[in-house]
Amino acid sequence: MYDILICVNMQAGDNKMIVEKILQKSGLKKTKGRVQILGLLVNANKPLSIEEIECLVGTDVHFVTLYRMLHQFAKSGIVYQTDLRKGKVHYELQKKHHHHIVCSICGVQEDVPMCMDALQASVASRSKKFNAIDNHVLEFFGVCKKCS
Amino acid sequence: MYDILICVNMQAGDNKMIVEKILQKSGLKKTKGRVQILGLLVNANKPLSIEEIECLVGTDVHFVTLYRMLHQFAKSGIVYQTDLRKGKVHYELQKKHHHHIVCSICGVQEDVPMCMDALQASVASRSKKFNAIDNHVLEFFGVCKKCS
DNA sequence: TTTAGTGCAAAATCTTTGCAGGGTA
DNA sequence: TACCCTGCAAAGATTTTGCACTAAA
């Protein structure tokens, strides 16, 4: 988890600072590309697919670099990989753990602040093969108000 | 949901019957390939990736047919598409709704019979963009007893 | 200066499409 | 027979790798 959590009331321009802190903390070098991509993810506030990122960033970052960067970010725990049933992996900044509701028609997303951490222990206790559970994925699907 | 639900105490050999019923019910023609693939999924009792299915079935079914079949099955509600964070989509027979615990190391899976249907309504009620939620995905991750 | 990061080309994977022949109802 | 299903070939899309060059610390 990053300092972004305690910066909720910051101005938009301060995103640059957030990005720098994230990179600093992870020990990754601060390059133009990384700043740009992380900036996008900070602003996006929702999971982005590689395709979407590629589109937003234009030709500034080579797609090979993009793949390498996102792998690196995921490995460093900076971003989080989510599947939203669109056939493609999406990446999201690793903020406070939360979930999403996704519209099956237009794909619009909404954050669900609630979390099931408490549930994990109870599930683990009833498991035969597992002693503990350390993570989970939870996504909701429905039709949004606009589409219904 | 299929008759498989009320056949829990059947013998292994009866899988053939299950498969036939599924195909019959969905209006899909009964072909050698479909029977074979559905048979695999009935036996597997866990989500299988296309790669795994391809491996199990050998050269009997062309991979193009496999892709087409699984799309068709998913469209007809016979199978269900799951993401287990292995980078590839997995398909599972659409049985009673349930979830999985997946070992982050060896990939072994266990079913979690519990479900969050009740939760959906409460999440929906707190949502701004959605009136109702009609589905969800929930997967747990941990390290299994053997690996820990 | 040293090492991590990047771009480019090309390979490797994975998935989809068009079309002609074959099998099921 | 009529139409769905399959196999094959090939295209398309997505992701990864190797290598030389560049830039951050």
PDB file of C-alpha atoms (C1' of nucleotides) in Angstrom, chain B residues 29-31 50 63-64 67-68 71 88, chain C residues 13-19 23-25:
ATOM      1  CA  LYS B  29     -26.250 -31.712 -31.913  1.00  0.00           C
ATOM      2  CA  LYS B  30     -24.567 -34.675 -30.315  1.00  0.00           C
ATOM      3  CA  THR B  31     -21.197 -35.116 -31.946  1.00  0.00           C
ATOM      4  CA  ILE B  50      -8.074 -24.780 -23.221  1.00  0.00           C
ATOM      5  CA  PHE B  63      -8.049 -26.942 -31.593  1.00  0.00           C
ATOM      6  CA  VAL B  64     -10.160 -24.638 -33.748  1.00  0.00           C
ATOM      7  CA  TYR B  67     -12.348 -22.886 -29.337  1.00  0.00           C
ATOM      8  CA  ARG B  68     -15.617 -22.864 -31.214  1.00  0.00           C
ATOM      9  CA  HIS B  71     -17.590 -20.392 -27.039  1.00  0.00           C
ATOM     10  CA  LYS B  88      -5.425 -18.007 -19.256  1.00  0.00           C
TER      11      LYS B  88
ATOM     12  C1'  DT C  13       1.624 -17.833 -28.584  1.00  0.00           C
ATOM     13  C1'  DC C  14      -2.962 -17.622 -28.647  1.00  0.00           C
ATOM     14  C1'  DT C  15      -7.418 -16.837 -31.036  1.00  0.00           C
ATOM     15  C1'  DT C  16     -10.433 -16.061 -34.943  1.00  0.00           C
ATOM     16  C1'  DT C  17     -12.176 -16.431 -39.790  1.00  0.00           C
ATOM     17  C1'  DG C  18     -13.383 -18.367 -44.442  1.00  0.00           C
ATOM     18  C1'  DC C  19     -14.433 -22.075 -46.892  1.00  0.00           C
ATOM     19  C1'  DG C  23     -22.195 -35.964 -40.063  1.00  0.00           C
ATOM     20  C1'  DT C  24     -26.541 -35.412 -37.396  1.00  0.00           C
ATOM     21  C1'  DA C  25     -31.429 -34.915 -36.989  1.00  0.00           C
TER      22       DA C  25
END
